[in-house]
Amino acid sequence: VEQGYDFGYATYWNGNIMQELSDGALQLANISDPEEFAFFKWSSESAYYEPDYANGKVFLLLSEEEYQEYRNAKVLSAGEEIYHQNGFVIFGYESNEMLLSVAQG
């Protein structure tokens, strides 16, 4: 949040808890995994998955284990690693549209 991020993506187990821990300051859309980037809409607002949902930069949050497993996913190479400690890795992207186009294109 301090770096200007308020919306991003994460796997189900990480996304929901981060949204709760931030008291709603962060909004997270759930995905199944970074490689397929399949939407996990069961517990996320459907609007989150629209390219024009977020205004400004967005992030992808991964656990260290997910990062190690999916480190070659094309979506990671398109982002900038902005955080890597305490068991988590976060990649930043210039926009939701850009992230979705790389992840699903």
C-alpha positions in Angstrom: 0.0 0.0 0.0 2.8 2.4 0.9 4.2 1.9 -2.6 1.0 2.7 -4.4 -0.5 -0.7 -4.8 -4.0 -1.5 -3.8 -5.1 -4.3 -6.2 -3.4 -7.5 -7.2 -3.6 -11.3 -7.7 -2.7 -14.2 -5.6 -3.6 -17.9 -5.2 -6.6 -18.5 -3.1 -4.9 -19.3 0.2 -2.7 -16.2 0.0 -5.1 -13.7 -1.5 -7.9 -13.9 1.0 -5.7 -13.7 4.1 -3.8 -10.7 2.7 -7.1 -8.9 2.0 -8.2 -9.6 5.6 -4.8 -8.7 7.1 -4.8 -5.3 5.3 -8.3 -4.6 6.6 -9.5 -4.3 3.0 -6.8 -1.8 2.0 -5.6 -4.4 -0.5 -8.0 -6.1 -2.9 -7.0 -9.4 -4.3 -8.3 -11.5 -7.1 -7.8 -15.2 -6.7 -6.0 -17.3 -9.4 -5.4 -21.1 -9.5 -1.6 -20.8 -10.3 0.7 -18.3 -12.0 1.5 -20.4 -15.0 -2.1 -21.0 -16.2 -3.4 -17.8 -14.6 -6.9 -19.3 -14.4 -9.3 -17.2 -12.5 -10.6 -18.6 -9.2 -13.8 -16.6 -9.1 -15.4 -18.6 -6.3 -14.6 -16.0 -3.6 -13.6 -12.9 -5.7 -15.7 -10.2 -7.3 -16.1 -10.9 -11.0 -15.2 -7.3 -11.8 -11.6 -8.0 -10.6 -11.0 -10.0 -13.7 -11.8 -7.2 -16.2 -8.8 -5.6 -17.8 -10.0 -2.1 -17.0 -10.8 -2.9 -13.3 -7.8 -1.3 -11.6 -6.5 2.2 -12.3 -2.7 2.2 -12.1 -0.3 -0.5 -11.1 -1.1 -4.0 -9.9 0.8 -6.8 -8.3 1.1 -10.6 -8.2 1.7 -12.1 -4.7 3.3 -15.5 -4.5 4.5 -17.6 -1.6 8.2 -18.5 -1.8 7.1 -22.1 -2.6 4.9 -20.9 -5.4 7.7 -18.7 -6.7 10.1 -21.7 -6.8 7.5 -23.9 -8.6 6.5 -21.3 -11.2 9.6 -19.2 -11.5 9.6 -19.7 -15.3 6.0 -18.6 -15.9 5.7 -16.0 -18.6 3.8 -13.6 -16.3 6.7 -13.4 -13.9 9.2 -12.4 -16.7 6.9 -9.5 -17.6 6.8 -8.1 -14.1 9.3 -6.4 -11.8 10.2 -8.1 -8.6 9.4 -5.5 -6.0 9.5 -7.6 -2.8 11.2 -10.9 -1.8 11.4 -11.7 1.9 9.5 -13.2 4.8 8.3 -16.2 2.6 6.7 -14.1 -0.1 7.6 -12.7 -3.5 5.7 -9.8 -5.1 5.9 -8.8 -8.8 4.6 -5.4 -9.9 3.0 -4.5 -13.3 2.1 -1.1 -14.9 -1.6 -2.0 -15.2 -4.2 -4.7 -14.9 -4.6 -4.7 -18.6 -0.9 -5.4 -19.2 -0.8 -8.1 -16.6 -3.8 -9.9 -18.0 -2.7 -9.6 -21.6 0.7 -11.3 -20.7 -0.8 -13.9 -18.4 -3.5 -15.0 -20.8 -2.0 -14.0 -24.2 
